[in-house]
CSV table of C-alpha atoms in Angstrom, one decimal:
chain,number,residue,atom,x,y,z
X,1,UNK,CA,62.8,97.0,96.1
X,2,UNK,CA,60.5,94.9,97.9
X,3,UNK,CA,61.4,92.0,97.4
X,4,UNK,CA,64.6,93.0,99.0
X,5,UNK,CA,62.8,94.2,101.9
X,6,UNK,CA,59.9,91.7,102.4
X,7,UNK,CA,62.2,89.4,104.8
X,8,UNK,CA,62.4,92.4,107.2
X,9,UNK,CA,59.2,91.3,109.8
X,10,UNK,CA,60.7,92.1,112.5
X,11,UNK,CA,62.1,95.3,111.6
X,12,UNK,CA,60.3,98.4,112.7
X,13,UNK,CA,58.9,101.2,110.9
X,14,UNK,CA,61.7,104.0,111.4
X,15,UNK,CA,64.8,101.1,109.6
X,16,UNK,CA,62.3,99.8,107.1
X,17,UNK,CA,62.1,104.1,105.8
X,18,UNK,CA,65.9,104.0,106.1
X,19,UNK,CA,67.0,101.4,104.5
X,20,UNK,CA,63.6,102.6,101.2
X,21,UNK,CA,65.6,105.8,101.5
X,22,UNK,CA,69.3,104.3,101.2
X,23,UNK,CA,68.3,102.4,98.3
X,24,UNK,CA,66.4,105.5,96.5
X,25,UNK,CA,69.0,107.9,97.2
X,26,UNK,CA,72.3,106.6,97.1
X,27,UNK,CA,75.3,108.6,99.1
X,28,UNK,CA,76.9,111.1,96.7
X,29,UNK,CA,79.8,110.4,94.8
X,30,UNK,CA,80.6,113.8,95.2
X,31,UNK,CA,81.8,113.5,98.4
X,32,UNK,CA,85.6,114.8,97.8
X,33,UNK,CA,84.4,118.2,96.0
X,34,UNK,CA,81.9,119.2,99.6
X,35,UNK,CA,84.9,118.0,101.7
X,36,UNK,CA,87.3,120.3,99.9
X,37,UNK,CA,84.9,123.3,100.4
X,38,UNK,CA,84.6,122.6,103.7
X,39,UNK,CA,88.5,123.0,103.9
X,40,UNK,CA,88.1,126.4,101.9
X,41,UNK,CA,85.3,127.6,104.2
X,42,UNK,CA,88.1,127.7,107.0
X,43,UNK,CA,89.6,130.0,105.2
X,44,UNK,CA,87.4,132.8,106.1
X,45,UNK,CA,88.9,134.6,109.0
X,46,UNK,CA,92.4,135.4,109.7
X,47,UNK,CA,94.0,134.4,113.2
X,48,UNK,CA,94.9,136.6,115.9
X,49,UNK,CA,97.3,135.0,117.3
X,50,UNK,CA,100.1,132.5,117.1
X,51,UNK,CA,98.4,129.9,119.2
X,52,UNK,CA,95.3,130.3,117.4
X,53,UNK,CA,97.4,129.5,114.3
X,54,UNK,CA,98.7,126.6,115.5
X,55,UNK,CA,95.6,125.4,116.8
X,56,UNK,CA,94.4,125.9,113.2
X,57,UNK,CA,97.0,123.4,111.9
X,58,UNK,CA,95.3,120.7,114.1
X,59,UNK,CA,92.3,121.9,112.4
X,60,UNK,CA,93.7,121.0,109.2
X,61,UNK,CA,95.4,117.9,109.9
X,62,UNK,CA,92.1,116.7,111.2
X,63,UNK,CA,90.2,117.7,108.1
X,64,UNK,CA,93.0,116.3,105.8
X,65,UNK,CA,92.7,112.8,107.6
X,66,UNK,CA,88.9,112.8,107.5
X,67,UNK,CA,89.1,113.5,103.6
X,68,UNK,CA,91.2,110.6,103.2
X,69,UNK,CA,89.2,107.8,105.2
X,70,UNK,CA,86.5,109.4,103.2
X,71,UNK,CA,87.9,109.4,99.7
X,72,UNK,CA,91.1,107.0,100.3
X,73,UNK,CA,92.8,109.7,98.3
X,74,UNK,CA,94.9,112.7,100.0
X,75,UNK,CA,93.8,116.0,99.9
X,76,UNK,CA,95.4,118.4,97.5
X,77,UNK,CA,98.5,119.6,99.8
X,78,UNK,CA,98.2,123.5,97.6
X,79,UNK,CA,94.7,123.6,98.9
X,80,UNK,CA,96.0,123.0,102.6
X,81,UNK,CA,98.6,125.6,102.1
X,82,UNK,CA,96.4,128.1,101.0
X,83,UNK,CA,94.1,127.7,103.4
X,84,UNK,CA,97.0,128.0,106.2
X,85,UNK,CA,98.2,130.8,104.8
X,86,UNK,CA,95.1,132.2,104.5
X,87,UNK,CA,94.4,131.7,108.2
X,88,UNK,CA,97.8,132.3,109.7
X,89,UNK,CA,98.1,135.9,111.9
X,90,UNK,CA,100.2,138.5,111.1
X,91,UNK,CA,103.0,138.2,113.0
X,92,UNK,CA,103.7,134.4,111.6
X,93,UNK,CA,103.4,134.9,108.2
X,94,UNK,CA,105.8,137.8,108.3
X,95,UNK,CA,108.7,135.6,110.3
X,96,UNK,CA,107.7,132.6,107.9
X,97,UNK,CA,108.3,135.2,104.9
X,98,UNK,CA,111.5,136.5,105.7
X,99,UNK,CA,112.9,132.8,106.7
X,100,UNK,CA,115.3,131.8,103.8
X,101,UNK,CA,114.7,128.0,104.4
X,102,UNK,CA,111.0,128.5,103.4
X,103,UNK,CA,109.7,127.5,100.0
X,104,UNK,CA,107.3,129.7,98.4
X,105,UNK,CA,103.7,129.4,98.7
X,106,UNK,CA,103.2,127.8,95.4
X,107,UNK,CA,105.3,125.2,96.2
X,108,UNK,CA,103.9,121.5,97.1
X,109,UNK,CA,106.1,121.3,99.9
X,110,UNK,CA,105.1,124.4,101.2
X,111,UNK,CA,102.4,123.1,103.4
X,112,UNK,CA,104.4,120.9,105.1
X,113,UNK,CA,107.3,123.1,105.7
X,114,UNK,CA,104.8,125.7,107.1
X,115,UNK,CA,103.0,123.1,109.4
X,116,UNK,CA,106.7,121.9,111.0
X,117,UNK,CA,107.8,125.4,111.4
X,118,UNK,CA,105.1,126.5,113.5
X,119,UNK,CA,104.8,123.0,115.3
X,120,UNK,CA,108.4,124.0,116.2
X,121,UNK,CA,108.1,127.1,117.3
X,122,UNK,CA,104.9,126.1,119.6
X,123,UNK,CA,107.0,122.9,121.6
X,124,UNK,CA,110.1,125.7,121.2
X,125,UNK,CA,107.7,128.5,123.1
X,126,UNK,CA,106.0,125.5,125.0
X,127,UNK,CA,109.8,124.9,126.3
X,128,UNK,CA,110.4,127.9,127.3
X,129,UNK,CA,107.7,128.7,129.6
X,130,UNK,CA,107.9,124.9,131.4
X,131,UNK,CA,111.4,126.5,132.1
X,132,UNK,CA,110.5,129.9,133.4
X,133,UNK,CA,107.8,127.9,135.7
X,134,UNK,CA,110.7,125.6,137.1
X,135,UNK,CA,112.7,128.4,138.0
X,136,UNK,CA,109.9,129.9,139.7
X,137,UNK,CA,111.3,133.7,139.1
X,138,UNK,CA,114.9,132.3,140.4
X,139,UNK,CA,118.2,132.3,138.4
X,140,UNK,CA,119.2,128.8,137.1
X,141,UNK,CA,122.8,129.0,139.6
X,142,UNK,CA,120.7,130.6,142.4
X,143,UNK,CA,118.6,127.9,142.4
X,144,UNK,CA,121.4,125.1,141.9
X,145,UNK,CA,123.0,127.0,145.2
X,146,UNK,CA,120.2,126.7,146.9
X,147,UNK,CA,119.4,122.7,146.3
X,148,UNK,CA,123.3,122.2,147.6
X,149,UNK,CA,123.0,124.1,150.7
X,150,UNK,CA,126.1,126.2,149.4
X,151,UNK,CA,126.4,130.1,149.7
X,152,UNK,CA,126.1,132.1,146.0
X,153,UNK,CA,129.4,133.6,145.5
């Protein structure tokens, strides 16, 4: 190790520990199994709300990516639906259990089904309220009337 580091003059004392330390204790090649616990460790409380959930599935997608630039490997895609599921309120998982287009939970593809369905539900909710603000409390025709200078039958 020192003749490695015996080049190293101008180095001070703080990199010199570093780079001792790096060689001494290499990183761990257990790095997928902490990374998948820390995916299971957001499993612990259950949303409240839908736009929690959702905000939980950036969450996830964040944690997913970050395992693979890690690992180079994806992450298991039954761990990331448990976890979802786990997470998900109330009110969601019931409309995502009744929904006959919806795989089961054991199903690889559940994840990703689950993830789009309540990504399209949040840009079809987000929609709907960008409308109700345009309108500002008027009726579409009264406020097509209006913009012509016409009288509302």
């Amino acid at each position: 190790m020192f003749s490695d580091l015996k080049d190293d003059e101008g180095m001070n004392g703080f990199e010199m520990w570093r780079l001792m330390e790096k060689q001494k204790d290499p990183i761990r090649k257990d790095v997928a199994f902490h990374l998948e616990i820390a995916v299971q460790a957001m499993a612990s409380q259950r949303e409240g709300s839908f736009e929690a959930t959702h905000h939980r599935v950036g969450e996830l997608e964040k944690a997913a990516k970050h395992y693979k630039a890690r690992t180079g490997e994806p992450i298991c895609k039954l761990l990331l639906s448990r976890v979802l599921y786990a997470t998900a309120d109330f009110d969601t998982i019931n409309e995502v259990e009744r929904d006959p287009s919806m795989v089961k939970k054991e199903h690889e593809d559940f994840y990703d089904r689950f993830k789009d369905w309540i990504v399209d539900k949040y840009e079809k909710l987000q929609g709907q309220s960008s409308i109700r603000k345009f309108q500002g409390g008027k009726g579409m025709q009264g406020a097509c009337w209006n913009c012509e200078g016409l009288k509302h039958p």
